[in-house]
Coordinates of C-alpha atoms and ligand atoms in Angstrom, one line a residue:
M1 CA 0.0 0.0 0.0
S2 CA 1.1 3.7 -0.2
D3 CA 0.0 6.8 1.8
K4 CA -0.3 8.8 -1.4
N5 CA -3.3 9.5 -3.6
A6 CA -3.9 10.2 -7.3
T7 CA -6.5 12.9 -7.9
I8 CA -8.6 13.0 -11.0
T9 CA -10.8 15.9 -11.9
F10 CA -13.7 15.8 -14.3
D11 CA -17.3 17.1 -14.5
N12 CA -16.4 19.7 -11.9
Q13 CA -15.5 17.1 -9.3
S14 CA -12.1 15.8 -7.9
I15 CA -11.7 12.2 -6.8
D16 CA -8.8 11.0 -4.7
L17 CA -7.7 7.5 -5.7
P18 CA -5.4 5.5 -3.5
I19 CA -1.9 4.7 -4.9
L20 CA -0.8 1.0 -4.4
K21 CA 2.9 0.0 -4.4
G22 CA 4.0 -3.5 -5.3
T23 CA 7.2 -5.3 -4.1
F24 CA 9.3 -3.7 -6.8
G25 CA 7.7 -0.3 -6.5
D26 CA 5.4 -0.6 -9.5
T27 CA 2.7 2.1 -9.0
L28 CA -0.9 1.2 -9.4
I29 CA -3.9 3.5 -9.0
D30 CA -6.9 1.9 -7.2
I31 CA -9.9 2.9 -9.2
N32 CA -12.5 1.2 -6.9
P33 CA -13.8 4.6 -5.6
L34 CA -14.8 5.4 -9.2
G35 CA -17.1 2.4 -9.3
K36 CA -18.9 3.6 -6.1
L37 CA -19.7 6.8 -8.0
G38 CA -21.0 4.9 -10.9
D39 CA -18.0 5.8 -13.1
F40 CA -15.8 3.3 -15.0
T41 CA -12.5 3.2 -16.7
Y42 CA -12.0 2.1 -20.3
D43 CA -9.1 -0.3 -21.2
P44 CA -9.9 -2.8 -23.9
G45 CA -7.4 -5.7 -23.8
F46 CA -6.5 -4.7 -20.2
T47 CA -3.2 -3.2 -21.5
S48 CA -3.1 -0.9 -18.4
T49 CA -5.2 -2.8 -15.9
A50 CA -4.2 -5.0 -13.0
A51 CA -7.1 -7.4 -12.4
C52 CA -5.8 -8.8 -9.1
E53 CA -3.0 -8.9 -6.5
S54 CA -0.7 -11.9 -6.7
K55 CA 2.5 -13.3 -5.1
I56 CA 3.2 -16.0 -7.6
T57 CA 5.1 -14.5 -10.7
F58 CA 6.6 -11.2 -11.5
I59 CA 7.5 -9.9 -15.0
D60 CA 9.4 -6.7 -15.8
G61 CA 8.8 -6.2 -19.5
D62 CA 11.3 -3.4 -19.9
R63 CA 14.2 -5.2 -18.2
G64 CA 13.3 -8.7 -19.5
V65 CA 12.8 -10.1 -16.0
L66 CA 10.7 -13.2 -15.0
L67 CA 10.6 -14.4 -11.4
Y68 CA 8.7 -17.4 -10.0
R69 CA 8.1 -16.6 -6.3
G70 CA 11.1 -14.2 -6.5
Y71 CA 13.5 -16.7 -8.1
P72 CA 14.9 -15.6 -11.6
I73 CA 13.8 -18.0 -14.4
D74 CA 17.4 -18.5 -15.6
Q75 CA 18.5 -19.8 -12.1
L76 CA 15.5 -22.1 -11.9
A77 CA 16.0 -23.4 -15.4
E78 CA 19.7 -24.1 -14.6
H79 CA 19.4 -25.6 -11.2
S80 CA 15.9 -26.9 -10.6
D81 CA 13.4 -29.3 -12.2
Y82 CA 9.7 -29.0 -13.2
L83 CA 8.2 -30.8 -10.2
E84 CA 10.3 -28.7 -7.8
I85 CA 8.9 -25.6 -9.7
C86 CA 5.4 -27.0 -9.3
Y87 CA 5.9 -27.1 -5.5
L88 CA 7.4 -23.6 -5.5
L89 CA 4.5 -22.1 -7.5
L90 CA 1.9 -23.8 -5.5
N91 CA 3.4 -23.3 -2.0
G92 CA 5.5 -20.2 -2.3
E93 CA 8.9 -21.7 -1.2
L94 CA 11.4 -24.2 -2.6
P95 CA 10.8 -27.6 -1.0
N96 CA 13.3 -29.4 1.3
K97 CA 14.2 -33.0 0.7
E98 CA 11.2 -34.4 2.6
Q99 CA 8.7 -32.1 1.0
I100 CA 9.8 -32.8 -2.6
K101 CA 9.9 -36.5 -1.9
A102 CA 6.3 -36.4 -0.6
F103 CA 5.2 -34.1 -3.4
T104 CA 6.7 -36.3 -6.1
K105 CA 5.1 -39.4 -4.6
N106 CA 1.7 -37.7 -4.5
V107 CA 2.0 -36.6 -8.1
T108 CA 3.3 -40.0 -9.2
L109 CA 0.4 -41.8 -7.6
H110 CA -2.1 -39.7 -9.6
T111 CA -0.7 -40.2 -13.1
M112 CA -3.1 -42.9 -14.2
V113 CA -6.6 -41.9 -15.6
H114 CA -9.9 -43.7 -15.0
Q115 CA -10.5 -46.5 -17.5
Q116 CA -13.8 -44.9 -18.6
I117 CA -11.8 -41.9 -19.9
Y118 CA -10.4 -44.2 -22.6
Q119 CA -14.0 -44.3 -24.0
F120 CA -14.0 -40.5 -24.4
F121 CA -11.2 -40.8 -27.0
N122 CA -13.2 -43.2 -29.1
G123 CA -15.9 -40.5 -29.6
F124 CA -13.4 -38.2 -31.4
R125 CA -12.4 -38.5 -35.0
R126 CA -8.8 -39.7 -35.3
D127 CA -7.9 -36.5 -37.1
A128 CA -9.4 -34.2 -34.4
H129 CA -6.9 -31.5 -33.3
P130 CA -5.3 -32.7 -30.1
M131 CA -6.2 -29.4 -28.4
A132 CA -9.9 -30.0 -29.1
V133 CA -9.5 -33.4 -27.4
M134 CA -7.6 -31.9 -24.5
V135 CA -10.2 -29.3 -23.8
G136 CA -12.9 -31.9 -23.8
V137 CA -11.2 -34.6 -21.7
V138 CA -9.8 -32.2 -19.1
G139 CA -13.2 -30.5 -18.7
A140 CA -14.8 -33.9 -18.3
L141 CA -12.5 -34.9 -15.4
S142 CA -14.9 -33.2 -13.0
A143 CA -17.4 -36.0 -14.0
F144 CA -15.1 -38.5 -12.3
Y145 CA -13.8 -36.7 -9.2
H146 CA -16.9 -35.8 -7.1
D147 CA -14.9 -36.5 -4.0
A148 CA -12.8 -33.4 -4.1
L149 CA -14.7 -30.5 -5.7
D150 CA -15.3 -28.3 -2.7
I151 CA -13.2 -25.3 -3.6
T152 CA -13.4 -23.9 -0.1
D153 CA -11.6 -27.0 1.3
P154 CA -7.8 -26.7 1.1
K155 CA -7.4 -30.5 1.0
H156 CA -9.8 -30.7 -2.0
R157 CA -7.8 -27.9 -3.7
E158 CA -4.5 -29.8 -3.0
T159 CA -5.9 -33.0 -4.4
A160 CA -7.2 -31.3 -7.5
A161 CA -3.7 -29.8 -8.0
Y162 CA -2.1 -33.2 -7.7
R163 CA -4.6 -34.8 -10.1
L164 CA -4.2 -32.1 -12.7
I165 CA -0.4 -31.9 -12.6
A166 CA -0.2 -35.7 -12.7
K167 CA -2.7 -36.5 -15.4
M168 CA -2.0 -33.7 -17.9
P169 CA 1.1 -35.6 -19.4
T170 CA -0.9 -38.9 -19.5
I171 CA -3.8 -37.2 -21.3
A172 CA -1.5 -35.2 -23.6
A173 CA 0.3 -38.4 -24.6
M174 CA -3.1 -40.1 -25.1
C175 CA -4.1 -37.3 -27.5
Y176 CA -0.9 -37.9 -29.5
R177 CA -1.3 -41.7 -29.5
Y178 CA -5.0 -41.6 -30.5
Y179 CA -4.3 -39.2 -33.4
N180 CA -1.6 -41.5 -34.7
G181 CA -3.6 -44.8 -34.2
L182 CA -1.1 -46.0 -31.6
P183 CA -2.0 -48.0 -28.4
F184 CA -2.1 -45.9 -25.2
V185 CA 1.0 -46.3 -22.9
Q186 CA 0.6 -46.5 -19.1
P187 CA 2.7 -44.1 -16.9
Q188 CA 5.7 -45.8 -15.3
N189 CA 6.5 -44.7 -11.7
E190 CA 10.3 -45.5 -12.2
Y191 CA 10.6 -42.5 -14.6
S192 CA 11.0 -38.8 -13.8
Y193 CA 8.1 -36.5 -14.8
A194 CA 9.6 -35.5 -18.2
E195 CA 10.9 -39.0 -18.9
N196 CA 7.5 -40.5 -18.2
F197 CA 5.9 -38.1 -20.7
L198 CA 8.4 -38.9 -23.4
H199 CA 7.9 -42.6 -22.6
M200 CA 4.1 -42.4 -22.9
M201 CA 4.5 -40.4 -26.1
F202 CA 7.1 -42.5 -28.0
S203 CA 7.5 -46.0 -26.5
M204 CA 6.4 -48.9 -28.7
P205 CA 5.1 -52.3 -27.5
S206 CA 7.4 -54.0 -30.0
E207 CA 10.6 -52.7 -28.4
K208 CA 12.2 -51.6 -25.1
W209 CA 12.1 -47.8 -24.7
V210 CA 15.4 -46.2 -23.7
S211 CA 15.3 -42.8 -22.1
N212 CA 17.7 -40.1 -23.5
P213 CA 18.8 -37.9 -20.5
V214 CA 19.6 -34.9 -22.8
L215 CA 16.2 -35.0 -24.4
A216 CA 14.4 -35.6 -21.0
K217 CA 16.3 -32.6 -19.5
A218 CA 15.3 -30.4 -22.5
M219 CA 11.6 -31.5 -22.1
D220 CA 11.8 -30.7 -18.4
R221 CA 13.3 -27.3 -19.2
I222 CA 10.5 -26.6 -21.7
F223 CA 8.0 -27.4 -18.9
I224 CA 9.8 -25.0 -16.5
L225 CA 9.9 -22.1 -19.0
H226 CA 6.1 -22.4 -19.7
A227 CA 5.0 -23.1 -16.1
D228 CA 3.6 -19.6 -15.4
H229 CA 3.6 -16.1 -16.7
E230 CA 1.4 -14.0 -14.3
Q231 CA -1.9 -12.7 -15.7
N232 CA -1.6 -13.7 -19.4
A233 CA -4.8 -14.4 -21.4
S234 CA -5.3 -18.0 -20.4
T235 CA -4.5 -17.5 -16.7
S236 CA -6.9 -14.5 -16.6
T237 CA -9.5 -16.9 -18.2
V238 CA -8.9 -19.4 -15.4
R239 CA -9.2 -16.8 -12.7
L240 CA -12.5 -15.4 -14.2
A241 CA -14.0 -18.9 -14.6
G242 CA -12.8 -19.7 -11.0
S243 CA -14.4 -16.5 -9.7
T244 CA -17.8 -18.0 -10.4
G245 CA -17.0 -20.9 -8.1
A246 CA -16.6 -23.3 -11.0
N247 CA -14.7 -26.5 -10.2
P248 CA -10.9 -26.6 -11.0
F249 CA -11.2 -29.0 -13.9
A250 CA -13.7 -26.8 -15.7
C251 CA -11.5 -23.7 -15.0
I252 CA -8.4 -25.5 -16.4
S253 CA -10.4 -26.6 -19.5
A254 CA -11.3 -22.9 -20.0
G255 CA -7.6 -22.0 -19.8
I256 CA -6.7 -24.6 -22.3
A257 CA -9.3 -23.2 -24.7
A258 CA -7.9 -19.7 -24.3
L259 CA -4.3 -20.8 -24.7
W260 CA -5.2 -22.4 -28.1
G261 CA -5.3 -19.1 -30.0
P262 CA -2.3 -18.3 -32.3
A263 CA -1.7 -15.0 -30.6
H264 CA -1.1 -16.8 -27.3
G265 CA -0.2 -20.4 -26.8
G266 CA -0.9 -21.4 -30.4
A267 CA 2.1 -19.3 -31.5
N268 CA 4.7 -22.1 -31.3
E269 CA 2.7 -24.2 -33.7
A270 CA 2.2 -21.0 -35.8
V271 CA 6.0 -20.4 -35.8
L272 CA 6.6 -23.8 -37.5
N273 CA 3.8 -23.3 -40.0
M274 CA 5.2 -19.8 -40.8
L275 CA 8.8 -21.2 -41.3
H276 CA 7.4 -23.8 -43.6
Q277 CA 5.5 -21.1 -45.4
I278 CA 8.6 -18.9 -45.8
G279 CA 10.5 -22.0 -47.0
D280 CA 13.8 -20.3 -47.9
V281 CA 16.1 -17.6 -46.6
S282 CA 15.6 -15.7 -49.9
R283 CA 11.9 -15.1 -49.1
I284 CA 12.5 -13.6 -45.6
P285 CA 12.4 -10.0 -46.9
E286 CA 9.1 -10.6 -48.6
F287 CA 7.5 -11.8 -45.3
L288 CA 9.1 -9.1 -43.2
K289 CA 7.5 -6.6 -45.7
R290 CA 4.2 -8.3 -45.1
A291 CA 4.7 -8.2 -41.3
R292 CA 5.3 -4.4 -41.5
D293 CA 2.2 -3.8 -43.7
K294 CA -0.7 -2.7 -41.6
N295 CA -3.1 -3.8 -44.4
D296 CA -1.7 -7.3 -44.2
S297 CA -2.9 -9.6 -41.4
F298 CA 0.4 -11.5 -41.5
R299 CA 2.3 -11.3 -38.2
L300 CA 5.8 -12.7 -37.6
M301 CA 4.9 -15.5 -35.3
G302 CA 7.2 -15.9 -32.3
F303 CA 8.0 -12.2 -32.2
G304 CA 6.6 -9.5 -30.0
H305 CA 4.9 -9.7 -26.6
R306 CA 2.3 -7.7 -24.8
V307 CA 4.6 -7.2 -21.8
Y308 CA 8.2 -7.9 -22.9
K309 CA 9.6 -4.8 -24.7
N310 CA 13.0 -6.3 -24.2
Y311 CA 14.2 -9.8 -24.9
D312 CA 11.9 -12.5 -23.5
P313 CA 14.2 -14.1 -20.8
R314 CA 12.7 -17.5 -21.6
A315 CA 13.7 -17.1 -25.2
K316 CA 17.4 -16.9 -24.2
I317 CA 17.2 -20.1 -22.3
M318 CA 15.0 -21.8 -24.9
R319 CA 17.5 -20.8 -27.7
Q320 CA 20.3 -22.7 -25.9
T321 CA 18.1 -25.7 -25.2
C322 CA 17.2 -25.7 -28.9
H323 CA 20.9 -25.9 -29.8
D324 CA 21.4 -28.7 -27.2
V325 CA 18.6 -30.8 -28.7
L326 CA 19.5 -30.2 -32.3
A327 CA 23.1 -31.3 -31.5
E328 CA 22.0 -34.4 -29.6
V329 CA 19.6 -35.4 -32.3
G330 CA 22.3 -34.5 -35.0
V331 CA 20.3 -32.0 -36.9
Q332 CA 22.3 -28.8 -36.2
N333 CA 22.1 -28.1 -39.9
D334 CA 18.4 -28.5 -39.9
P335 CA 17.3 -26.1 -42.7
L336 CA 14.3 -25.0 -40.6
F337 CA 16.6 -24.0 -37.7
K338 CA 19.0 -22.3 -40.0
L339 CA 16.1 -20.4 -41.6
A340 CA 14.9 -19.5 -38.1
M341 CA 18.3 -18.2 -37.1
E342 CA 18.6 -16.1 -40.3
L343 CA 15.0 -14.8 -39.7
E344 CA 15.9 -13.8 -36.2
R345 CA 19.1 -12.1 -37.3
I346 CA 17.4 -10.1 -40.1
A347 CA 14.3 -9.2 -38.0
L348 CA 16.5 -7.9 -35.1
E349 CA 18.1 -5.5 -37.5
D350 CA 14.9 -4.4 -39.2
P351 CA 14.0 -0.8 -38.3
Y352 CA 10.3 -1.7 -37.9
F353 CA 11.0 -4.5 -35.4
V354 CA 13.6 -2.4 -33.6
E355 CA 11.3 0.6 -33.3
K356 CA 8.4 -1.5 -32.1
K357 CA 10.6 -3.5 -29.8
L358 CA 9.6 -6.8 -31.3
Y359 CA 12.0 -9.5 -30.0
P360 CA 11.7 -13.3 -30.3
N361 CA 9.5 -14.7 -27.5
V362 CA 9.7 -18.2 -26.0
D363 CA 7.5 -19.6 -28.7
F364 CA 10.0 -18.8 -31.4
Y365 CA 12.4 -21.4 -30.2
S366 CA 10.1 -23.9 -28.4
G367 CA 8.5 -24.9 -31.7
I368 CA 11.8 -25.8 -33.3
T369 CA 13.0 -27.6 -30.2
L370 CA 9.8 -29.6 -29.9
S371 CA 10.0 -30.5 -33.6
A372 CA 13.6 -31.8 -33.1
L373 CA 12.3 -33.9 -30.2
G374 CA 10.0 -35.6 -32.7
I375 CA 6.8 -33.9 -31.5
P376 CA 4.4 -32.9 -34.3
T377 CA 3.3 -29.3 -34.6
N378 CA -0.3 -30.1 -33.6
M379 CA 1.0 -31.2 -30.2
F380 CA 3.0 -28.0 -29.4
T381 CA 0.2 -26.1 -27.7
V382 CA -0.9 -29.3 -25.9
I383 CA 2.6 -29.4 -24.3
F384 CA 2.3 -25.7 -23.5
A385 CA -1.0 -26.4 -21.7
L386 CA 0.6 -29.4 -19.9
A387 CA 3.3 -27.1 -18.6
R388 CA 1.1 -24.1 -17.8
T389 CA -1.4 -26.2 -15.7
V390 CA 0.6 -25.7 -12.6
G391 CA 0.5 -21.9 -13.1
W392 CA -3.2 -21.9 -13.8
I393 CA -3.9 -24.0 -10.7
S394 CA -1.6 -21.9 -8.6
H395 CA -3.5 -18.7 -9.6
W396 CA -6.8 -20.4 -9.2
S397 CA -5.9 -21.6 -5.7
E398 CA -4.5 -18.2 -4.7
M399 CA -7.7 -16.6 -5.7
V400 CA -10.2 -19.0 -4.2
S401 CA -8.3 -19.3 -0.9
D402 CA -8.8 -15.6 -0.4
P403 CA -12.1 -15.3 1.5
S404 CA -12.6 -11.8 0.0
F405 CA -12.6 -13.0 -3.6
R406 CA -15.6 -12.0 -5.7
I407 CA -17.1 -12.9 -9.1
G408 CA -15.3 -11.0 -11.9
R409 CA -17.6 -8.8 -13.9
P410 CA -16.0 -6.3 -16.2
R411 CA -18.1 -3.4 -17.5
Q412 CA -18.4 -1.8 -21.0
L413 CA -18.6 1.4 -23.0
Y414 CA -22.1 1.1 -24.6
T415 CA -22.4 2.8 -28.0
G416 CA -25.4 0.9 -29.3
A417 CA -28.9 2.1 -30.0
A418 CA -30.7 4.5 -27.6
T419 CA -34.0 3.3 -26.0
R420 CA -36.7 2.8 -28.7
D421 CA -40.1 1.1 -28.9
F422 CA -40.9 -2.2 -30.6
V423 CA -42.1 -2.0 -34.2
S424 CA -44.4 -4.8 -35.6
I425 CA -43.1 -6.5 -38.7
A426 CA -46.0 -5.0 -40.7
K427 CA -44.6 -1.5 -40.0
R428 CA -40.9 -2.2 -40.6
S429 CA -39.4 -0.8 -43.7
S430 CA -38.6 -3.6 -46.3
Ligands
SDX1 C1 2.6 -15.9 -25.5 O1 0.8 -12.7 -22.2 C2 1.7 -13.7 -22.0 O2 2.4 -13.7 -21.1 C3 1.7 -14.7 -23.1 C4 2.9 -15.7 -23.0 C5 2.7 -16.6 -21.9 O3 3.7 -17.2 -21.4 O4 1.6 -16.8 -21.4 O5 4.1 -15.1 -23.0 C6 2.9 -16.7 -24.3 O6 1.5 -15.8 -25.9 C7 3.8 -15.3 -26.2 C8 3.3 -14.4 -27.5 C9 3.1 -15.5 -28.6 N1 2.4 -14.8 -29.7 C10 3.1 -14.6 -30.9 O7 4.3 -14.9 -31.1 C11 2.2 -14.1 -32.0 C12 2.9 -13.0 -32.7 N2 2.9 -11.8 -31.8 C13 1.8 -10.8 -32.0 O8 0.6 -11.4 -32.2 C14 1.9 -9.8 -30.8 O9 3.2 -9.5 -30.6 C15 1.2 -10.2 -29.5 C16 -0.2 -10.7 -29.6 C17 2.1 -11.2 -28.8 C18 1.2 -8.9 -28.7 O10 0.3 -8.0 -29.4 P1 0.2 -6.5 -29.0 O11 0.0 -6.3 -27.6 O12 -0.7 -5.8 -30.0 O13 1.7 -6.0 -29.3 P2 2.2 -4.6 -29.2 O14 1.1 -3.7 -28.7 O15 3.4 -4.6 -28.4 O16 2.4 -4.2 -30.7 C19 3.1 -3.1 -31.0 C20 3.0 -2.9 -32.5 C21 1.6 -3.0 -33.1 O17 1.6 -2.2 -34.3 P3 1.0 -0.7 -34.1 O18 -0.5 -0.9 -33.8 O19 1.8 0.0 -33.0 O20 1.2 -0.1 -35.5 O21 3.8 -4.0 -33.1 C22 2.9 -4.7 -34.0 C23 1.5 -4.5 -33.6 O22 0.6 -4.6 -34.7 N3 3.3 -6.1 -33.8 C24 3.7 -6.9 -34.8 C25 4.0 -8.2 -34.2 N4 3.7 -8.1 -32.9 C26 3.2 -6.8 -32.6 N5 4.0 -6.7 -36.1 C27 4.4 -7.8 -36.8 N6 4.7 -9.0 -36.3 C28 4.5 -9.2 -35.0 N7 4.7 -10.4 -34.4

């Protein structure tokens, strides 16, 4: 809080609005007093609006900073692993040995899905987009778990968190296996979280699956980098859905749906599609010209960000991970990666991109990395949703555990018709 006020004056009145200060001194003006006077603010896309208070993640777009519970993302990506990050985001502190052992066991023991869920998949066309299947199956989980849906009960919230974190890799892998006509693979408790996912994705009944520690580490790092990102579009969707008292599975399903859009979590799939569309280094200038053209809807996918006006700190780490995977898989000279590097180099020198501060975001490299891991483009956003589930559930839990939380209900600027009387069809002009 702060002891200062902001004063706004309009219609011959002055209103004092409290100034709020965050941990890093970011200044926010509390506009609640306006509402009490029947006045609203107008901010389509919430570019200048904080919808909540949170202690989970901090982003500084100008300095390219991302902190999970105060820890810099580069340190976490270097020294931690995804399940430890899950504990950190959910509980606010890094776990000690006993805590991470218990947490890992709880997640591990929830990785299987109810056998009836297998029937859901048979209802989908084989060529259904895996995100469509994911939205449906995750939303339907609440049909199975009546025993822990009281959002006011901390134990129920904890159980829902375990179930969602544990089952997302199993469901994601099932989406991939079903699309490709392959038998589902059961989770194996001997594997780490990332290894288990790769095992469920790629193991074949006809041969022994062997884990590759470099690829498993890269997969775990991709999960870490995508785990949370404060009030992005899908997290805000989860919070708004949760503010109505909806169960956590329904809220996470809403978040998955919001993430699907190409401007958000669908960007990594869109990056690969764009690179294939460009096809050759010689065509980069043509596409940069289109990206600069206001009359052309083409956007350079994987570039720009609503908050980061400096380099996306995740992109730096993702770029190195991308190199590691390409080297391990032996495709350093992958034409798509070389095209991506040349596109990055040219775009970062282009005056339009420099002036508008459009830098590569995490999605620019994650798509190429996932492709090198053998994951098809239609699974990229599914993996983003898998990783982001812990962020969504952390924000949902932070909100519903605050006794003062209220249903979210944005207002509008109405510019439609003024009041008018009904006209019978006989009297309407033809
Ligand atoms: C994610 O919010 C999050 O935190 C999201 C995310 C997360 O972890 O949850 O970080 C994940 O969604 C990353 C972003 C992935 N999306 C893409 O890569 C799609 C391509 N990027 C654009 O669609 C765009 O950059 C957005 C949607 C990401 C941001 O859009 P904004 O808020 O409109 O961007 P801006 O206001 O900073 O744009 C400034 C200008 C605009 O032109 P003017 O109106 O000023 O003339 O730059 C233009 C934009 O039109 N612009 C681009 C561009 N991105 C912005 N022009 C060409 N190519 C682009 N990629």
